[in-house]
Short mmCIF file of C-alpha atoms in Angstrom, two decimals:
data_model
loop_
_atom_site.label_atom_id
_atom_site.label_comp_id
_atom_site.label_asym_id
_atom_site.label_seq_id
_atom_site.Cartn_x
_atom_site.Cartn_y
_atom_site.Cartn_z
CA UNK A 26 184.13 287.80 -52.39
CA UNK A 27 185.84 290.98 -51.13
CA UNK A 28 182.63 292.84 -50.00
CA UNK A 29 181.66 289.94 -47.88
CA UNK A 30 185.14 289.63 -46.35
CA UNK A 31 185.20 293.35 -45.56
CA UNK A 32 181.75 293.07 -44.07
CA UNK A 33 182.51 290.18 -41.79
CA UNK A 34 185.75 291.86 -40.51
CA UNK A 35 183.70 295.07 -39.62
CA UNK A 36 181.27 292.85 -37.80
CA UNK A 37 184.02 291.18 -35.81
CA UNK A 38 185.47 294.56 -34.93
CA UNK A 39 181.99 295.79 -33.79
CA UNK A 40 181.34 292.67 -31.92
CA UNK A 41 184.55 292.67 -30.00
CA UNK A 42 184.26 296.46 -29.26
CA UNK A 43 180.74 295.90 -27.65
CA UNK A 44 182.46 294.44 -24.58
CA UNK A 45 180.44 292.87 -21.71
CA UNK A 46 176.72 293.74 -21.31
CA UNK A 47 177.17 294.86 -17.73
CA UNK A 48 174.31 297.06 -16.46
CA UNK A 49 172.98 297.87 -19.92
CA UNK A 50 171.85 294.33 -20.77
CA UNK A 51 168.43 294.57 -22.41
CA UNK A 52 167.81 290.80 -21.63
CA UNK A 53 168.36 290.99 -17.91
CA UNK A 54 171.60 289.02 -18.02
CA UNK A 55 169.74 286.03 -19.41
CA UNK A 56 173.18 284.64 -20.34
CA UNK A 57 174.37 284.21 -16.70
CA UNK A 58 170.99 282.90 -15.66
CA UNK A 59 171.55 280.09 -18.14
CA UNK A 60 175.06 279.36 -16.68
CA UNK A 61 176.59 280.97 -19.83
CA UNK A 62 179.50 283.38 -19.68
CA UNK A 63 178.56 286.98 -19.55
CA UNK A 64 178.21 288.78 -22.97
CA UNK A 65 178.41 285.26 -24.65
CA UNK A 66 175.34 285.69 -27.00
CA UNK A 67 174.82 281.92 -27.58
CA UNK A 68 172.17 281.48 -24.83
CA UNK A 69 170.12 284.58 -25.84
CA UNK A 70 170.23 283.65 -29.51
CA UNK A 71 169.14 280.09 -28.62
CA UNK A 72 166.25 281.37 -26.69
CA UNK A 73 165.16 283.63 -29.55
CA UNK A 74 165.30 280.81 -32.07
CA UNK A 75 164.27 277.76 -30.00
CA UNK A 76 163.07 278.99 -26.73
CA UNK A 77 159.67 280.28 -25.33
CA UNK A 78 159.57 283.63 -27.03
CA UNK A 79 160.74 285.44 -23.89
CA UNK A 80 162.36 288.09 -26.07
CA UNK A 81 163.48 288.65 -29.57
CA UNK A 82 166.24 290.66 -31.36
CA UNK A 83 166.72 293.72 -29.16
CA UNK A 84 170.44 293.68 -28.36
CA UNK A 85 173.00 295.38 -30.53
CA UNK A 86 175.77 292.94 -29.81
CA UNK A 87 173.73 289.98 -30.67
CA UNK A 88 173.10 291.40 -34.22
CA UNK A 89 176.87 291.07 -34.90
CA UNK A 90 176.82 287.60 -33.26
CA UNK A 91 174.08 286.57 -35.57
CA UNK A 92 176.03 287.65 -38.61
CA UNK A 93 179.09 285.93 -37.68
CA UNK A 94 177.29 282.65 -36.89
CA UNK A 95 174.85 282.50 -39.67
CA UNK A 96 175.88 284.67 -42.69
CA UNK A 97 178.26 282.06 -44.35
CA UNK A 98 175.45 279.64 -44.41
CA UNK A 99 172.55 281.91 -45.28
CA UNK A 100 174.40 283.76 -48.16
CA UNK A 101 175.70 280.35 -49.44
CA UNK A 102 171.98 278.87 -49.57
CA UNK A 103 170.89 281.94 -51.57
CA UNK A 104 173.75 281.45 -54.07
CA UNK A 105 173.06 277.61 -54.31
CA UNK A 106 169.63 278.48 -55.56
CA UNK A 107 170.81 281.13 -57.95
CA UNK A 108 173.18 278.38 -59.42
CA UNK A 109 170.23 276.55 -60.70
CA UNK A 110 169.27 279.33 -63.00
CA UNK A 111 170.26 279.42 -66.75
CA UNK A 112 172.40 282.28 -67.68
CA UNK A 113 171.70 281.85 -71.50
CA UNK A 114 170.52 284.88 -73.40
CA UNK A 115 170.47 287.21 -70.34
CA UNK A 116 170.31 290.91 -71.41
CA UNK A 117 171.57 293.85 -69.48
CA UNK A 118 169.03 294.72 -66.91
CA UNK A 119 168.22 295.51 -63.35
CA UNK A 120 167.26 292.49 -61.23
CA UNK A 121 164.73 293.98 -58.77
CA UNK A 122 164.50 291.94 -55.53
CA UNK A 123 162.28 292.61 -52.51
CA UNK A 124 162.91 290.88 -49.26
CA UNK A 125 160.37 290.74 -46.53
CA UNK A 126 161.59 290.49 -42.95
CA UNK A 127 165.12 290.85 -44.17
CA UNK A 128 166.91 291.23 -40.93
CA UNK A 129 170.58 292.09 -41.75
CA UNK A 130 170.25 291.15 -45.38
CA UNK A 131 172.39 288.01 -45.74
CA UNK A 132 170.66 287.34 -49.27
CA UNK A 133 172.41 290.46 -50.72
CA UNK A 134 175.87 288.74 -50.70
CA UNK A 135 174.57 285.43 -52.26
CA UNK A 136 172.77 287.34 -55.04
CA UNK A 137 175.69 289.82 -55.79
CA UNK A 138 178.31 287.10 -55.54
CA UNK A 139 176.53 285.03 -58.21
CA UNK A 140 175.85 287.99 -60.34
CA UNK A 141 179.59 289.05 -60.30
CA UNK A 142 180.61 285.43 -61.32
CA UNK A 143 177.87 284.64 -63.87
CA UNK A 144 175.99 287.75 -64.77
CA UNK A 145 178.31 290.72 -64.93
CA UNK A 146 175.72 292.79 -67.03
CA UNK A 147 173.12 292.51 -64.27
CA UNK A 148 172.68 295.11 -61.53
CA UNK A 149 170.98 294.14 -58.32
CA UNK A 150 168.19 296.50 -57.10
CA UNK A 151 167.48 295.36 -53.57
CA UNK A 152 164.80 296.57 -51.25
CA UNK A 153 164.91 294.96 -47.77
CA UNK A 154 162.01 295.48 -45.35
CA UNK A 155 162.19 294.75 -41.65
CA UNK A 156 160.18 296.45 -38.78
CA UNK A 157 162.95 295.93 -36.17
CA UNK A 158 165.27 298.89 -36.04
CA UNK A 159 167.92 296.83 -34.02
CA UNK A 160 169.17 295.67 -37.54
CA UNK A 161 169.87 299.19 -38.90
CA UNK A 162 173.62 299.43 -38.06
CA UNK A 163 174.33 295.97 -39.62
CA UNK A 164 172.17 296.93 -42.62
CA UNK A 165 174.20 300.10 -43.07
CA UNK A 166 177.37 298.14 -43.15
CA UNK A 167 175.98 295.72 -45.69
CA UNK A 168 174.78 298.61 -47.93
CA UNK A 169 178.07 300.53 -47.67
CA UNK A 170 179.95 297.57 -49.35
CA UNK A 171 178.26 298.19 -52.52
CA UNK A 172 178.29 302.12 -52.78
CA UNK A 173 180.98 301.96 -55.61
CA UNK A 174 179.13 299.39 -57.62
CA UNK A 175 176.23 299.32 -59.98
CA UNK A 176 174.10 297.52 -57.26
CA UNK A 177 171.52 299.57 -55.29
CA UNK A 178 170.91 298.23 -51.79
CA UNK A 179 168.30 299.79 -49.69
CA UNK A 180 166.74 298.89 -46.35
CA UNK A 181 163.51 300.13 -44.88
CA UNK A 182 162.20 299.98 -41.36
CA UNK A 183 158.50 299.93 -42.39
CA UNK A 184 155.63 297.59 -43.35
CA UNK A 185 156.17 296.29 -46.97
CA UNK A 186 152.39 295.97 -47.36
CA UNK A 187 151.70 299.69 -47.12
CA UNK A 188 155.06 301.15 -48.27
CA UNK A 189 155.39 303.07 -51.62
CA UNK A 190 156.89 300.75 -54.39
CA UNK A 191 159.69 302.48 -56.11
CA UNK A 192 160.08 300.11 -59.04
CA UNK A 193 157.62 299.31 -61.82
CA UNK A 194 158.40 295.57 -61.60
CA UNK A 195 159.58 293.17 -58.74
CA UNK A 196 161.48 290.21 -60.17
CA UNK A 197 161.64 288.35 -56.98
CA UNK A 198 160.14 288.54 -53.53
CA UNK A 199 162.51 286.77 -51.06
CA UNK A 200 161.18 285.11 -47.75
CA UNK A 201 164.58 284.28 -46.13
CA UNK A 202 164.15 282.59 -42.78
CA UNK A 203 161.05 284.66 -42.29
CA UNK A 204 158.02 282.27 -42.19
CA UNK A 205 159.43 280.02 -39.49
CA UNK A 206 159.60 283.08 -37.21
CA UNK A 207 155.97 283.86 -38.02
CA UNK A 208 155.10 280.26 -36.97
CA UNK A 209 157.09 280.72 -33.78
CA UNK A 210 155.70 284.10 -32.67
CA UNK A 211 152.19 284.24 -34.21
CA UNK A 212 149.05 282.30 -33.46
CA UNK A 213 147.10 280.59 -36.28
CA UNK A 214 144.83 283.60 -37.12
CA UNK A 215 147.84 285.85 -37.34
CA UNK A 216 149.68 283.32 -39.59
CA UNK A 217 146.65 283.03 -41.91
CA UNK A 218 146.26 286.95 -41.96
CA UNK A 219 150.07 287.12 -42.92
CA UNK A 220 149.79 284.67 -45.64
CA UNK A 221 146.76 286.66 -47.14
CA UNK A 222 148.69 289.85 -46.97
CA UNK A 223 151.64 288.22 -48.86
CA UNK A 224 149.33 286.80 -51.47
CA UNK A 225 147.58 290.18 -52.00
CA UNK A 226 150.83 292.00 -52.27
CA UNK A 227 152.20 289.66 -54.93
CA UNK A 228 149.13 289.72 -56.88
CA UNK A 229 148.58 293.42 -56.72
CA UNK A 230 152.25 294.21 -57.74
CA UNK A 231 152.53 291.21 -60.29
CA UNK A 232 155.66 289.83 -58.65
CA UNK A 233 157.41 287.71 -61.18
CA UNK A 234 158.66 285.09 -58.70
CA UNK A 235 159.05 284.11 -54.95
CA UNK A 236 162.13 282.60 -53.33
CA UNK A 237 161.48 280.73 -49.92
CA UNK A 238 164.54 279.68 -48.02
CA UNK A 239 163.96 278.60 -44.42
CA UNK A 240 164.59 275.93 -41.74
CA UNK A 241 164.25 272.42 -43.15
CA UNK A 242 161.27 271.37 -40.75
CA UNK A 243 158.58 269.96 -42.96
CA UNK A 244 155.84 270.31 -40.56
CA UNK A 245 153.15 268.03 -39.06
CA UNK A 246 149.30 267.57 -39.16
CA UNK A 247 148.47 270.94 -37.65
CA UNK A 248 147.67 273.74 -40.15
CA UNK A 249 150.47 276.24 -40.98
CA UNK A 250 152.81 274.72 -38.40
CA UNK A 251 155.99 275.29 -40.31
CA UNK A 252 157.43 277.86 -42.57
CA UNK A 253 157.20 275.28 -45.39
CA UNK A 254 153.48 274.83 -44.74
CA UNK A 255 152.94 278.54 -44.95
CA UNK A 256 154.86 278.71 -48.21
CA UNK A 257 152.66 275.92 -49.73
CA UNK A 258 149.60 277.74 -48.53
CA UNK A 259 150.76 280.92 -50.33
CA UNK A 260 151.10 279.00 -53.52
CA UNK A 261 147.69 277.44 -53.19
CA UNK A 262 146.05 280.76 -52.62
CA UNK A 263 147.92 282.33 -55.61
CA UNK A 264 146.39 279.64 -57.78
CA UNK A 265 142.93 280.59 -56.53
CA UNK A 266 143.70 284.02 -57.62
CA UNK A 267 144.16 282.61 -61.04
CA UNK A 268 147.90 282.58 -61.14
CA UNK A 269 149.93 279.90 -62.91
CA UNK A 270 152.76 278.62 -60.75
CA UNK A 271 155.98 276.86 -61.97
CA UNK A 272 157.17 275.44 -58.62
CA UNK A 273 160.70 274.14 -57.88
CA UNK A 274 161.58 272.47 -54.66
CA UNK A 275 165.17 272.06 -53.40
CA UNK A 276 166.92 270.57 -50.35
CA UNK A 277 170.31 269.82 -49.19
CA UNK A 278 171.79 266.30 -48.96
CA UNK A 279 171.42 265.74 -45.22
CA UNK A 280 167.65 266.57 -45.17
CA UNK A 281 165.67 263.32 -45.30
CA UNK A 282 162.17 264.63 -44.22
CA UNK A 283 160.61 265.55 -47.55
CA UNK A 284 156.98 264.44 -47.33
CA UNK A 285 155.38 263.68 -50.62
CA UNK A 286 156.48 266.69 -52.50
CA UNK A 287 159.00 266.29 -55.45
CA UNK A 288 162.40 267.63 -54.51
CA UNK A 289 165.73 268.31 -56.30
CA UNK A 290 168.75 268.06 -54.01
CA UNK A 291 171.71 270.35 -54.11
CA UNK A 292 174.72 268.20 -54.82
CA UNK A 293 176.83 269.98 -52.29
CA UNK A 294 176.15 271.59 -48.87
CA UNK A 295 179.53 273.35 -48.59
CA UNK A 296 179.78 276.96 -47.89
CA UNK A 297 180.57 279.26 -50.86
CA UNK A 298 182.13 282.10 -48.86
CA UNK A 299 185.62 282.32 -47.31
CA UNK A 300 185.69 281.92 -43.46
CA UNK A 301 187.43 284.46 -41.44
CA UNK A 302 189.67 282.46 -38.96
CA UNK A 303 189.83 285.46 -36.50
CA UNK A 304 186.06 285.40 -35.76
CA UNK A 305 185.30 284.86 -31.97
CA UNK A 306 181.93 283.21 -32.82
CA UNK A 307 181.48 279.58 -33.96
CA UNK A 308 179.88 279.60 -37.32
CA UNK A 309 177.37 277.16 -39.05
CA UNK A 310 179.65 274.95 -41.32
CA UNK A 311 177.20 273.94 -44.00
CA UNK A 312 173.90 274.63 -45.79
CA UNK A 313 170.75 272.88 -44.67
CA UNK A 314 167.73 274.73 -45.74
CA UNK A 315 164.52 273.74 -47.61
CA UNK A 316 163.91 276.08 -50.57
CA UNK A 317 160.91 276.72 -52.86
CA UNK A 318 161.31 278.87 -55.94
CA UNK A 319 158.07 279.86 -58.01
CA UNK A 320 157.68 281.47 -61.26
CA UNK A 321 154.37 283.29 -61.39
CA UNK A 322 152.28 283.93 -64.46
CA UNK A 323 149.07 286.04 -64.31
CA UNK A 324 145.76 285.24 -66.04
CA UNK A 325 144.25 288.68 -66.64
CA UNK A 326 140.95 287.08 -67.72
CA UNK A 327 140.45 285.48 -64.29
CA UNK A 328 138.47 287.27 -61.70
CA UNK A 329 140.60 288.09 -58.58
CA UNK A 330 139.23 285.95 -55.74
CA UNK A 331 139.61 286.66 -52.06
#
């Protein structure tokens, strides 16, 4: 995919031009504290994702490091799910996707690559929402790759739940590596509030489908202690609202912790995008998420329940 290749090369150039953090390090040289080379983003990124929540994404350089490490995997996971869709009798139309907590928007490339290969009459209308402005520069690079196409890519640094909705229908709401972050950084009451806000948004806007893609941790006995458990709670609450849910669960071949849910496994976990051999960052070599895709039907005779 040429747009993806161009985007990755731009991120390589930006990453290398950032140089060393020196006196401007927003994380207080956490890298050298952890015996990591200065301006090697690995320790900082590890702390954000697996540490004690000392800080989150606040550094410009780490945004490019994140892209170079994870975009091959995340975009491939999105496209793997899209490959399960039937392309029969698809009419020319816009495919309207809203992404909550989108970060740099890896899902854009997964959607567009699949559309270019299988659904050339479809145009993606993508609206990504993330409250952290640190992603703005990467988002702009992402968006610019599609300026001369039929696809419309927009990013918003605002709260989706109170934003103006520019489209009459939302075909898909994407939760891409979002809910596991909510579990990490929020307490139980905050997680439940977030679930309720998502359910209310879906119901009020008659969202046609939800796509959850996240780490493969199933969760334990504690309530809402994984992204997957939060997604399952969203589904149950939509049913209380009177929605009919057609639920499809997917995993990749190396994931063996599946609980008592019925799963379909993707036959391959291979990356679907060309790897740039000039990248200074070690990338993730395979797909390994848990995915849930839900079609939603609305029963207008059912009283909305809170």
